[in-house]
Amino acid sequence: MTIDTTEDLFVSGLKHAYHTEQRLLEALEELEETSSNEELKSGFAEHREKTEIHVDRIEGVFERLDAEAEPEEDPVVEGMIEAHEEFMSKDPSDEAIDRFNIAAGQKAEHYEVATYGNLIPMADQLGMDDAADTLEETLREEQDELDTLSEMGEAFDYGELSVSQ
Ligand SMILES: [Fe+2]
Ligand SMILES: [Fe+2]
């Protein structure tokens, strides 16, 4: 498939976003399961529910485009998942995992904010106002989650991690 129109570019971006959201559904489950802090755990569980809606919204945009909802592998999200697996293989303490998971979540949200921040003006450009609005709702939820995680990262109590020798 050649990409030389705004619509091609939009559809290509949408396919990558679709893949990203689907993979994040699994990743958020992993983040929830591996975290110990209750607030962190429930935060990931809540955002996972929102992520299901994000997947539905993208499917709705594909429908409006009369295109088949088809994911295309996004190497960035695969890399983030791999980084988490690699970290977990190093036998980290519960506290270290919590701190790592906050950062991992933040990185994913930053990526999604950038993804939707680019798709929305393209939808506008294509005159797809409904699609732009629905993607805007998702963007706001990603930004909220990013803000929550950033606050948790800043307020993290490093006293729970052992002091290095
Ligand atoms: Fe999302
Ligand atoms: Fe998200």
mmCIF file of C-alpha atoms and ligand atoms in Angstrom:
data_model
loop_
_atom_site.group_PDB
_atom_site.id
_atom_site.type_symbol
_atom_site.label_atom_id
_atom_site.label_comp_id
_atom_site.label_asym_id
_atom_site.label_seq_id
_atom_site.Cartn_x
_atom_site.Cartn_y
_atom_site.Cartn_z
ATOM 1 C CA MET A 1 0.000 0.000 0.000
ATOM 2 C CA THR A 2 1.401 3.358 -0.946
ATOM 3 C CA ILE A 3 0.948 6.267 1.426
ATOM 4 C CA ASP A 4 0.655 9.551 -0.380
ATOM 5 C CA THR A 5 -2.587 11.149 0.720
ATOM 6 C CA THR A 6 -3.690 12.519 4.094
ATOM 7 C CA GLU A 7 -6.279 9.762 4.227
ATOM 8 C CA ASP A 8 -3.607 7.071 3.652
ATOM 9 C CA LEU A 9 -1.512 8.601 6.396
ATOM 10 C CA PHE A 10 -4.516 8.793 8.728
ATOM 11 C CA VAL A 11 -5.512 5.166 8.089
ATOM 12 C CA SER A 12 -1.935 4.004 8.595
ATOM 13 C CA GLY A 13 -1.713 5.903 11.884
ATOM 14 C CA LEU A 14 -5.071 4.529 12.950
ATOM 15 C CA LYS A 15 -3.932 0.934 12.308
ATOM 16 C CA HIS A 16 -0.859 1.474 14.460
ATOM 17 C CA ALA A 17 -2.956 3.095 17.192
ATOM 18 C CA TYR A 18 -5.355 0.147 17.020
ATOM 19 C CA HIS A 19 -2.494 -2.270 17.552
ATOM 20 C CA THR A 20 -1.069 -0.104 20.338
ATOM 21 C CA GLU A 21 -4.365 0.013 22.245
ATOM 22 C CA GLN A 22 -4.891 -3.736 21.893
ATOM 23 C CA ARG A 23 -1.407 -4.485 23.177
ATOM 24 C CA LEU A 24 -1.863 -1.997 26.009
ATOM 25 C CA LEU A 25 -4.909 -3.932 27.162
ATOM 26 C CA GLU A 26 -2.557 -6.842 27.871
ATOM 27 C CA ALA A 27 0.223 -4.616 29.156
ATOM 28 C CA LEU A 28 -2.074 -2.853 31.643
ATOM 29 C CA GLU A 29 -3.138 -6.211 32.998
ATOM 30 C CA GLU A 30 0.518 -7.097 33.491
ATOM 31 C CA LEU A 31 1.182 -3.718 35.155
ATOM 32 C CA GLU A 32 -1.778 -4.253 37.475
ATOM 33 C CA GLU A 33 -0.736 -7.780 38.390
ATOM 34 C CA THR A 34 2.912 -6.955 39.035
ATOM 35 C CA SER A 35 2.276 -3.778 41.089
ATOM 36 C CA SER A 36 1.943 -4.000 44.884
ATOM 37 C CA ASN A 37 0.714 -0.513 45.743
ATOM 38 C CA GLU A 38 -3.100 -0.597 45.869
ATOM 39 C CA GLU A 39 -3.593 2.853 44.364
ATOM 40 C CA LEU A 40 -1.312 1.954 41.490
ATOM 41 C CA LYS A 41 -3.032 -1.390 40.934
ATOM 42 C CA SER A 42 -6.519 0.112 40.847
ATOM 43 C CA GLY A 43 -5.306 2.978 38.646
ATOM 44 C CA PHE A 44 -4.025 0.516 36.037
ATOM 45 C CA ALA A 45 -7.260 -1.500 36.272
ATOM 46 C CA GLU A 46 -9.346 1.637 35.716
ATOM 47 C CA HIS A 47 -7.255 2.778 32.790
ATOM 48 C CA ARG A 48 -7.559 -0.698 31.293
ATOM 49 C CA GLU A 49 -11.341 -0.235 31.258
ATOM 50 C CA LYS A 50 -10.870 3.094 29.489
ATOM 51 C CA THR A 51 -8.519 1.398 27.049
ATOM 52 C CA GLU A 52 -11.304 -0.993 26.035
ATOM 53 C CA ILE A 53 -13.318 2.087 25.111
ATOM 54 C CA HIS A 54 -10.313 3.484 23.205
ATOM 55 C CA VAL A 55 -10.283 0.295 21.111
ATOM 56 C CA ASP A 56 -14.036 0.654 20.437
ATOM 57 C CA ARG A 57 -13.632 4.289 19.446
ATOM 58 C CA ILE A 58 -10.941 3.424 16.901
ATOM 59 C CA GLU A 59 -13.228 0.742 15.464
ATOM 60 C CA GLY A 60 -15.899 3.408 15.143
ATOM 61 C CA VAL A 61 -13.511 5.619 13.179
ATOM 62 C CA PHE A 62 -12.637 2.726 10.824
ATOM 63 C CA GLU A 63 -16.366 2.261 10.294
ATOM 64 C CA ARG A 64 -16.834 5.913 9.402
ATOM 65 C CA LEU A 65 -14.020 5.520 6.882
ATOM 66 C CA ASP A 66 -15.715 2.429 5.466
ATOM 67 C CA ALA A 67 -12.454 0.636 6.109
ATOM 68 C CA GLU A 68 -11.864 -2.674 7.812
ATOM 69 C CA ALA A 69 -10.574 -2.339 11.387
ATOM 70 C CA GLU A 70 -7.151 -3.843 10.985
ATOM 71 C CA PRO A 71 -4.228 -3.496 13.358
ATOM 72 C CA GLU A 72 -0.694 -2.959 12.102
ATOM 73 C CA GLU A 73 2.168 -3.826 14.398
ATOM 74 C CA ASP A 74 3.656 -0.826 16.121
ATOM 75 C CA PRO A 75 7.283 -1.557 17.059
ATOM 76 C CA VAL A 76 7.288 1.164 19.702
ATOM 77 C CA VAL A 77 4.692 -0.502 21.936
ATOM 78 C CA GLU A 78 6.340 -3.893 21.353
ATOM 79 C CA GLY A 79 9.619 -2.357 22.520
ATOM 80 C CA MET A 80 7.997 -0.986 25.669
ATOM 81 C CA ILE A 81 6.534 -4.400 26.493
ATOM 82 C CA GLU A 82 9.913 -6.010 25.899
ATOM 83 C CA ALA A 83 11.582 -3.472 28.209
ATOM 84 C CA HIS A 84 9.136 -4.444 30.965
ATOM 85 C CA GLU A 85 9.831 -8.165 30.484
ATOM 86 C CA GLU A 86 13.562 -7.503 30.591
ATOM 87 C CA PHE A 87 13.210 -5.538 33.824
ATOM 88 C CA MET A 88 11.079 -8.252 35.413
ATOM 89 C CA SER A 89 13.729 -10.856 34.573
ATOM 90 C CA LYS A 90 16.204 -9.052 36.851
ATOM 91 C CA ASP A 91 14.462 -10.134 40.034
ATOM 92 C CA PRO A 92 13.437 -6.617 41.143
ATOM 93 C CA SER A 93 11.971 -5.933 44.604
ATOM 94 C CA ASP A 94 8.246 -5.105 44.905
ATOM 95 C CA GLU A 95 9.067 -1.432 45.498
ATOM 96 C CA ALA A 96 11.381 -1.301 42.494
ATOM 97 C CA ILE A 97 8.662 -2.883 40.343
ATOM 98 C CA ASP A 98 6.122 -0.278 41.487
ATOM 99 C CA ARG A 99 8.480 2.565 40.590
ATOM 100 C CA PHE A 100 9.326 0.968 37.248
ATOM 101 C CA ASN A 101 5.637 0.399 36.478
ATOM 102 C CA ILE A 102 4.809 4.054 37.114
ATOM 103 C CA ALA A 103 7.505 5.045 34.603
ATOM 104 C CA ALA A 104 6.405 2.373 32.118
ATOM 105 C CA GLY A 105 2.819 3.618 32.320
ATOM 106 C CA GLN A 106 3.957 7.211 31.870
ATOM 107 C CA LYS A 107 5.949 6.320 28.768
ATOM 108 C CA ALA A 108 2.974 4.525 27.247
ATOM 109 C CA GLU A 109 0.674 7.485 27.972
ATOM 110 C CA HIS A 110 3.175 9.951 26.513
ATOM 111 C CA TYR A 111 3.243 7.831 23.384
ATOM 112 C CA GLU A 112 -0.537 7.708 23.174
ATOM 113 C CA VAL A 113 -0.808 11.463 23.737
ATOM 114 C CA ALA A 114 1.567 11.976 20.795
ATOM 115 C CA THR A 115 -0.332 9.428 18.679
ATOM 116 C CA TYR A 116 -3.760 11.020 19.210
ATOM 117 C CA GLY A 117 -2.290 14.519 19.081
ATOM 118 C CA ASN A 118 -1.271 13.709 15.498
ATOM 119 C CA LEU A 119 -4.370 11.796 14.413
ATOM 120 C CA ILE A 120 -6.829 14.508 15.494
ATOM 121 C CA PRO A 121 -5.589 17.280 13.169
ATOM 122 C CA MET A 122 -5.569 14.773 10.311
ATOM 123 C CA ALA A 123 -9.209 13.856 11.029
ATOM 124 C CA ASP A 124 -9.967 17.605 11.059
ATOM 125 C CA GLN A 125 -8.145 18.047 7.780
ATOM 126 C CA LEU A 126 -10.244 15.256 6.264
ATOM 127 C CA GLY A 127 -13.444 16.919 7.464
ATOM 128 C CA MET A 128 -14.150 14.025 9.832
ATOM 129 C CA ASP A 129 -15.455 16.075 12.707
ATOM 130 C CA ASP A 130 -17.065 13.157 14.564
ATOM 131 C CA ALA A 131 -13.870 11.142 14.376
ATOM 132 C CA ALA A 132 -11.851 14.115 15.603
ATOM 133 C CA ASP A 133 -14.231 14.552 18.562
ATOM 134 C CA THR A 134 -14.142 10.919 19.561
ATOM 135 C CA LEU A 135 -10.337 10.786 19.334
ATOM 136 C CA GLU A 136 -10.210 13.994 21.350
ATOM 137 C CA GLU A 137 -12.090 12.246 24.161
ATOM 138 C CA THR A 138 -9.487 9.497 24.171
ATOM 139 C CA LEU A 139 -6.672 12.059 24.146
ATOM 140 C CA ARG A 140 -8.121 13.695 27.262
ATOM 141 C CA GLU A 141 -8.231 10.337 29.058
ATOM 142 C CA GLU A 142 -4.625 9.564 28.107
ATOM 143 C CA GLN A 143 -3.565 12.989 29.344
ATOM 144 C CA ASP A 144 -5.419 12.478 32.651
ATOM 145 C CA GLU A 145 -3.730 9.122 33.163
ATOM 146 C CA LEU A 146 -0.361 10.640 32.314
ATOM 147 C CA ASP A 147 -0.919 13.404 34.878
ATOM 148 C CA THR A 148 -1.948 10.890 37.565
ATOM 149 C CA LEU A 149 1.087 8.697 36.957
ATOM 150 C CA SER A 150 3.430 11.701 36.834
ATOM 151 C CA GLU A 151 2.133 12.839 40.230
ATOM 152 C CA MET A 152 2.603 9.345 41.651
ATOM 153 C CA GLY A 153 6.136 9.243 40.272
ATOM 154 C CA GLU A 154 6.987 12.583 41.840
ATOM 155 C CA ALA A 155 5.491 11.609 45.197
ATOM 156 C CA PHE A 156 7.087 8.130 45.230
ATOM 157 C CA ASP A 157 8.536 7.166 48.602
ATOM 158 C CA TYR A 158 12.056 5.973 47.836
ATOM 159 C CA GLY A 159 12.485 5.171 51.526
ATOM 160 C CA GLU A 160 10.855 1.826 50.804
ATOM 161 C CA LEU A 161 13.703 0.827 48.527
ATOM 162 C CA SER A 162 16.767 -0.520 50.319
ATOM 163 C CA VAL A 163 19.764 1.765 50.573
ATOM 164 C CA SER A 164 22.573 0.704 48.226
ATOM 165 C CA GLN A 165 25.739 -0.677 49.826
HETATM 166 FE FE FE B 1 -5.498 4.427 25.100
HETATM 167 FE FE FE B 2 -3.626 5.085 27.821
#
